[in-house]
Coordinates of N, CA and C in Angstrom, one line a residue:
X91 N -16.8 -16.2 -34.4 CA -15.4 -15.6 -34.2 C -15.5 -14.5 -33.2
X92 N -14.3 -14.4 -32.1 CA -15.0 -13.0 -31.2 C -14.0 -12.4 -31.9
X93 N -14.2 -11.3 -31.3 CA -13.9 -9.6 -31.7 C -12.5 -9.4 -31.3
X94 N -11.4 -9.2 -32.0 CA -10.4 -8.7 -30.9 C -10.4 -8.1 -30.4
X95 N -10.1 -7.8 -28.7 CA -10.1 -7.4 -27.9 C -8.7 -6.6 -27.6
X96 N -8.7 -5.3 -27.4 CA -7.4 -4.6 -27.0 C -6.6 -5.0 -25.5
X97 N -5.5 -4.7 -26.2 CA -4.7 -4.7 -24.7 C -4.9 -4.2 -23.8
X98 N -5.4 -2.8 -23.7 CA -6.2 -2.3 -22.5 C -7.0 -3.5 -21.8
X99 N -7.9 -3.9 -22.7 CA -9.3 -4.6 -22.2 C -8.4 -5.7 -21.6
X100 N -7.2 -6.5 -22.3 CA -7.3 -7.7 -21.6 C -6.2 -7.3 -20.1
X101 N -5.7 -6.6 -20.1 CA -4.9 -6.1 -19.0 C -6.0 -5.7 -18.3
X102 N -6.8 -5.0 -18.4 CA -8.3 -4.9 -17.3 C -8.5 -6.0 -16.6
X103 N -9.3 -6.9 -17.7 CA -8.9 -8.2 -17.4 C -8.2 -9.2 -16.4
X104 N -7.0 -8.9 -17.1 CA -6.3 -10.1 -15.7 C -5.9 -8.7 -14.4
X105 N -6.0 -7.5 -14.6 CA -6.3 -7.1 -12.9 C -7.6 -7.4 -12.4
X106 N -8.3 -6.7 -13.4 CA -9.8 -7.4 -12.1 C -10.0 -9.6 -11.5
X107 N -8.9 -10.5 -12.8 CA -8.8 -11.7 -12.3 C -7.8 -11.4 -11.0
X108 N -6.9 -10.6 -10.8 CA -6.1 -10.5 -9.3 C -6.5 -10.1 -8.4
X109 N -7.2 -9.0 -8.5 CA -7.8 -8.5 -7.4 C -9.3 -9.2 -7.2
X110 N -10.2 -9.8 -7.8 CA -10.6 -11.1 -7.5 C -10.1 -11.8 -6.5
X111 N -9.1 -12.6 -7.4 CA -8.3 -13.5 -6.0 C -7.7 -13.1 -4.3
X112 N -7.1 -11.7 -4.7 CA -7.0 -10.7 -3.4 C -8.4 -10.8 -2.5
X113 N -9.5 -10.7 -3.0 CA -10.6 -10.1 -2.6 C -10.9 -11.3 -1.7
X114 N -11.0 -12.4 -2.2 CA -11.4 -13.4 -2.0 C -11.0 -14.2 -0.8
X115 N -8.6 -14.0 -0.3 CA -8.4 -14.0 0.5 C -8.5 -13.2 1.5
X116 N -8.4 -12.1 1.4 CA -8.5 -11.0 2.4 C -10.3 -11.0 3.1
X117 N -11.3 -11.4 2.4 CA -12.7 -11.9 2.8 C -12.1 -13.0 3.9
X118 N -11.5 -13.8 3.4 CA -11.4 -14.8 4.4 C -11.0 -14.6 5.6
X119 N -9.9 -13.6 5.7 CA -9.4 -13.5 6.4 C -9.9 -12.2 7.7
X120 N -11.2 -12.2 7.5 CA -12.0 -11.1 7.9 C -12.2 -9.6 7.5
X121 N -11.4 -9.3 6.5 CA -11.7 -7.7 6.0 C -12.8 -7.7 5.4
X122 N -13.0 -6.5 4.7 CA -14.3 -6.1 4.4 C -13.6 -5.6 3.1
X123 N -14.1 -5.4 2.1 CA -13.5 -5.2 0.7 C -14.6 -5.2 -0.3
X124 N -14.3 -4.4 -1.5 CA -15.9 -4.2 -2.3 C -14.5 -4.1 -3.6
X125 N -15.2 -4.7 -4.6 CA -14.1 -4.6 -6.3 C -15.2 -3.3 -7.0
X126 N -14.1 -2.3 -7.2 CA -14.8 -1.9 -8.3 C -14.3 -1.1 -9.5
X127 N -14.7 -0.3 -10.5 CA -13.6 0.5 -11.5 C -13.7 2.0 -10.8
X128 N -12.5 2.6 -10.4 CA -12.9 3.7 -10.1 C -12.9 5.0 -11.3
X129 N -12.8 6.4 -11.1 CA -13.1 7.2 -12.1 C -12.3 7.5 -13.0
X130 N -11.2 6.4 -13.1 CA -9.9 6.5 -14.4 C -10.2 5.1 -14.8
X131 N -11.2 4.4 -15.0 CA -11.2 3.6 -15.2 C -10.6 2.0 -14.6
X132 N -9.8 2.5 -14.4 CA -8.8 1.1 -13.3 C -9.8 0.4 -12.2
X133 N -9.5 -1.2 -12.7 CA -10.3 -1.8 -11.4 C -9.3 -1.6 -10.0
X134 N -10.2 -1.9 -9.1 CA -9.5 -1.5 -7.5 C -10.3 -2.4 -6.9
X135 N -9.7 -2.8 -5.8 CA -10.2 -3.1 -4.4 C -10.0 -2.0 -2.9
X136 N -11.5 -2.2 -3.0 CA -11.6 -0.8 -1.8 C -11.4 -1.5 -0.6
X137 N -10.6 -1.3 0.5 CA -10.2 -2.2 1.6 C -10.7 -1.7 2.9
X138 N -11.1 -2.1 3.9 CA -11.5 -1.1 5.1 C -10.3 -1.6 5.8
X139 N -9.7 -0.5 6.7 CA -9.0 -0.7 7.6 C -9.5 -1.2 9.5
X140 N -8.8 -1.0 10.6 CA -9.3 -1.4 11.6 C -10.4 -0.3 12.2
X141 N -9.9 0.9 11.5 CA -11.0 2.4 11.9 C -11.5 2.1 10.8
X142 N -12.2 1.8 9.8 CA -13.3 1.8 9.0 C -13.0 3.0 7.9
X143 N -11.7 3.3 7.6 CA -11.2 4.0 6.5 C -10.7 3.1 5.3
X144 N -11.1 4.0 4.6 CA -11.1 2.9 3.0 C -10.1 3.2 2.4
X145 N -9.2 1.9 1.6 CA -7.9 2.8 0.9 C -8.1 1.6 -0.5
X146 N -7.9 2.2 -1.9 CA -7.5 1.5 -2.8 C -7.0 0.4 -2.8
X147 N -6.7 -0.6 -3.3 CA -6.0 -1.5 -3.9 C -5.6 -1.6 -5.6
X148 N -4.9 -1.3 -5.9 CA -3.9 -1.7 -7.6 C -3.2 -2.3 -7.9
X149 N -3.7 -2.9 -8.8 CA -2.5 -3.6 -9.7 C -1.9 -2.8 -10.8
X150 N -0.5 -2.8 -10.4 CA 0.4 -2.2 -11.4 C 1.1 -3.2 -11.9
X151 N 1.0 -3.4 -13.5 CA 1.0 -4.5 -14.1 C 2.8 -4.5 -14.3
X152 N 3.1 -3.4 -14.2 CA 4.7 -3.3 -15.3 C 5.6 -3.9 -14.4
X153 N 5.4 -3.8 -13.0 CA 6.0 -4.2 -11.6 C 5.2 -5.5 -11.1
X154 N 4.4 -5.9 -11.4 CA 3.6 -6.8 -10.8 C 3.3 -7.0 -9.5
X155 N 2.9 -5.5 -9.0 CA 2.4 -5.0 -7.9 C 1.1 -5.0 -7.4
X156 N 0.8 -5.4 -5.7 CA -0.4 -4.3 -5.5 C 0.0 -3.6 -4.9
X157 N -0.7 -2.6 -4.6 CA 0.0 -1.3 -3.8 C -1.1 -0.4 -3.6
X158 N -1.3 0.1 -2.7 CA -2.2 0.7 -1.7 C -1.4 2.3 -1.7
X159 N -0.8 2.9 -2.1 CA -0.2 4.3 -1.4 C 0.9 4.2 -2.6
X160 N 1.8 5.2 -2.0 CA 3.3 5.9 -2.9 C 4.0 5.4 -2.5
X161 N 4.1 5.0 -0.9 CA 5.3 4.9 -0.6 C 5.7 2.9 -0.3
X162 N 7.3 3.2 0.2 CA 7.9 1.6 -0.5 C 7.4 0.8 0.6
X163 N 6.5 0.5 1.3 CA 5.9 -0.1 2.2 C 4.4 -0.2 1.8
X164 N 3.7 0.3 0.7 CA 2.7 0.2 0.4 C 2.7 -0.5 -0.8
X165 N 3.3 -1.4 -1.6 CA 3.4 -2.0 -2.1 C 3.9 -3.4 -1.6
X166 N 3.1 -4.2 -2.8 CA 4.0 -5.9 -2.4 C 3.3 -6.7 -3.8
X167 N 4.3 -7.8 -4.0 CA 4.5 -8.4 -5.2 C 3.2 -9.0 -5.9
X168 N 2.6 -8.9 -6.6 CA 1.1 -10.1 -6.7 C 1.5 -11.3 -7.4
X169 N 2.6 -11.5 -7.0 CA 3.1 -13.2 -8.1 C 2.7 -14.3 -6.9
X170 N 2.8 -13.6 -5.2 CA 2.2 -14.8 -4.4 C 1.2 -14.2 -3.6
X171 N 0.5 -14.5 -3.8 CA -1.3 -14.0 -3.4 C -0.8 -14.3 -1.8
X172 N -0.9 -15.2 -1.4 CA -0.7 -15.6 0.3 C -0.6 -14.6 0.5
X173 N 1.2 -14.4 0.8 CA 1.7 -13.3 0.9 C 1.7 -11.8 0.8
X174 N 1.3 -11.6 0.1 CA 0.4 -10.6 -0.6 C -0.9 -10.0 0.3
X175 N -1.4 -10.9 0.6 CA -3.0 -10.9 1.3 C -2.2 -10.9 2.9
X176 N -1.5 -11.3 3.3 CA -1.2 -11.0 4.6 C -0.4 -9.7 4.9
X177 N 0.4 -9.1 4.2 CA 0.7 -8.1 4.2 C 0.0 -6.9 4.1
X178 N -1.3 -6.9 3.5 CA -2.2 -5.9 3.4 C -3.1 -5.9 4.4
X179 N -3.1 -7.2 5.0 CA -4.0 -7.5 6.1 C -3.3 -6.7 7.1
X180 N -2.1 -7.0 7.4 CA -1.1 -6.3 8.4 C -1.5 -4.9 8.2
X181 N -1.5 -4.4 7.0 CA -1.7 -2.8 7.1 C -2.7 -2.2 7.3
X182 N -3.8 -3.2 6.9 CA -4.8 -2.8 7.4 C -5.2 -2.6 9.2
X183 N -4.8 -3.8 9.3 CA -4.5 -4.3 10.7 C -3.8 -2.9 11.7
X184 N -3.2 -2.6 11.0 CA -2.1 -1.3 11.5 C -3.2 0.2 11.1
X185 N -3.8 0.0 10.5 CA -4.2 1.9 10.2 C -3.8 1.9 9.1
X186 N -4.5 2.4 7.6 CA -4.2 3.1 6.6 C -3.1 4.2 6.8
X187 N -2.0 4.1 6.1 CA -1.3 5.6 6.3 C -2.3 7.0 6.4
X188 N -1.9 8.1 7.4 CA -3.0 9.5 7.6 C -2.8 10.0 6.0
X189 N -3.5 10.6 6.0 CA -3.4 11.9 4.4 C -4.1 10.8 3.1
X190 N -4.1 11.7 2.1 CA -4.6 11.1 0.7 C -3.6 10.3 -0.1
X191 N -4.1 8.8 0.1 CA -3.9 8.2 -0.8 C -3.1 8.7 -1.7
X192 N -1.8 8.2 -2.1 CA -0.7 8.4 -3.1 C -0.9 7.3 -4.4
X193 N -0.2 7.7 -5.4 CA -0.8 7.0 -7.0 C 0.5 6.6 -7.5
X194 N 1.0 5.6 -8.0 CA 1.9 4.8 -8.8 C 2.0 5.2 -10.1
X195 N 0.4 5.6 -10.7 CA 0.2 5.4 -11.8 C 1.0 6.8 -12.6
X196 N 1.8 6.4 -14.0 CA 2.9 7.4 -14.8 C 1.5 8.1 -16.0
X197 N 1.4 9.1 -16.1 CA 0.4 10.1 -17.0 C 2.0 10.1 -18.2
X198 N 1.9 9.2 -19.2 CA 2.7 9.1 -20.3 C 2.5 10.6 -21.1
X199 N 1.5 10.8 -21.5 CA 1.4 12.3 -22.2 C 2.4 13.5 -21.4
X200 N 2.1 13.3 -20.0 CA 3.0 14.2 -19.4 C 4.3 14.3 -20.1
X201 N 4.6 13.6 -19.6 CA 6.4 13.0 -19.9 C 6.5 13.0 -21.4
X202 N 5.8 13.1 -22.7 CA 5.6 13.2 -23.6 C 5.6 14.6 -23.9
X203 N 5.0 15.4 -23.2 CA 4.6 17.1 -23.6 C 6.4 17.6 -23.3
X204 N 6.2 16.9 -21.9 CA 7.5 17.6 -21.6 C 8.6 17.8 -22.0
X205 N 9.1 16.3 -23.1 CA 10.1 16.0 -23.6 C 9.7 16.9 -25.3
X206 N 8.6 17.3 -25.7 CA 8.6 17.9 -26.7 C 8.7 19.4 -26.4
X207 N 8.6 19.9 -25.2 CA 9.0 21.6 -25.6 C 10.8 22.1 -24.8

């Protein structure tokens, strides 16, 4: 019998199966890309751009996003991979946005603290 496994784990799970598949088109299509967990734990895909600067890849599960940055051009849908993989290609293709990398991700505790004082 296996172990139940948490929703975290299987949500890990089917991101690292997406960004898999991402990885796999965007290889094809000549990028250079490495999967890995970074230091929040979240799997990513590390992308090189046409200057050899690296930008994340995430899946944001609640949106069914990937998204590379903050802003509404750094995101696109992962329900059609194609699509998806050409679009990131394009931005790659174009230059990583300048500055640090922007984050999707919501710190619930935050919004928790805040709503209790």
């Amino acid at each position: 019998m296996e172990p139940m496994r948490t929703i975290r784990e299987k949500q890990q799970e089917y991101q690292e199966r997406l960004l898999t598949e991402l990885r796999d088109e965007l290889e094809e299509r000549g990028l250079t890309t490495v999967l890995i967990v970074d230091q929040k734990g979240r799997p990513a895909l590390e992308v090189l751009d046409r200057c050899l600067r690296s930008r994340r890849v995430y899946v944001h599960l609640a949106f069914l996003w990937f998204y590379w940055g903050d802003q509404l051009d750094e995101r696109v849908s992962c329900m059609q991979l194609l699509p998806a993989a050409a679009r990131i290609e394009q931005a790659a293709q174009e230059g990583w946005r300048e500055g640090e990398q922007g984050d999707l991700g919501i710190n619930l505790n935050k919004i928790l603290d805040a709503h209790r004082s």
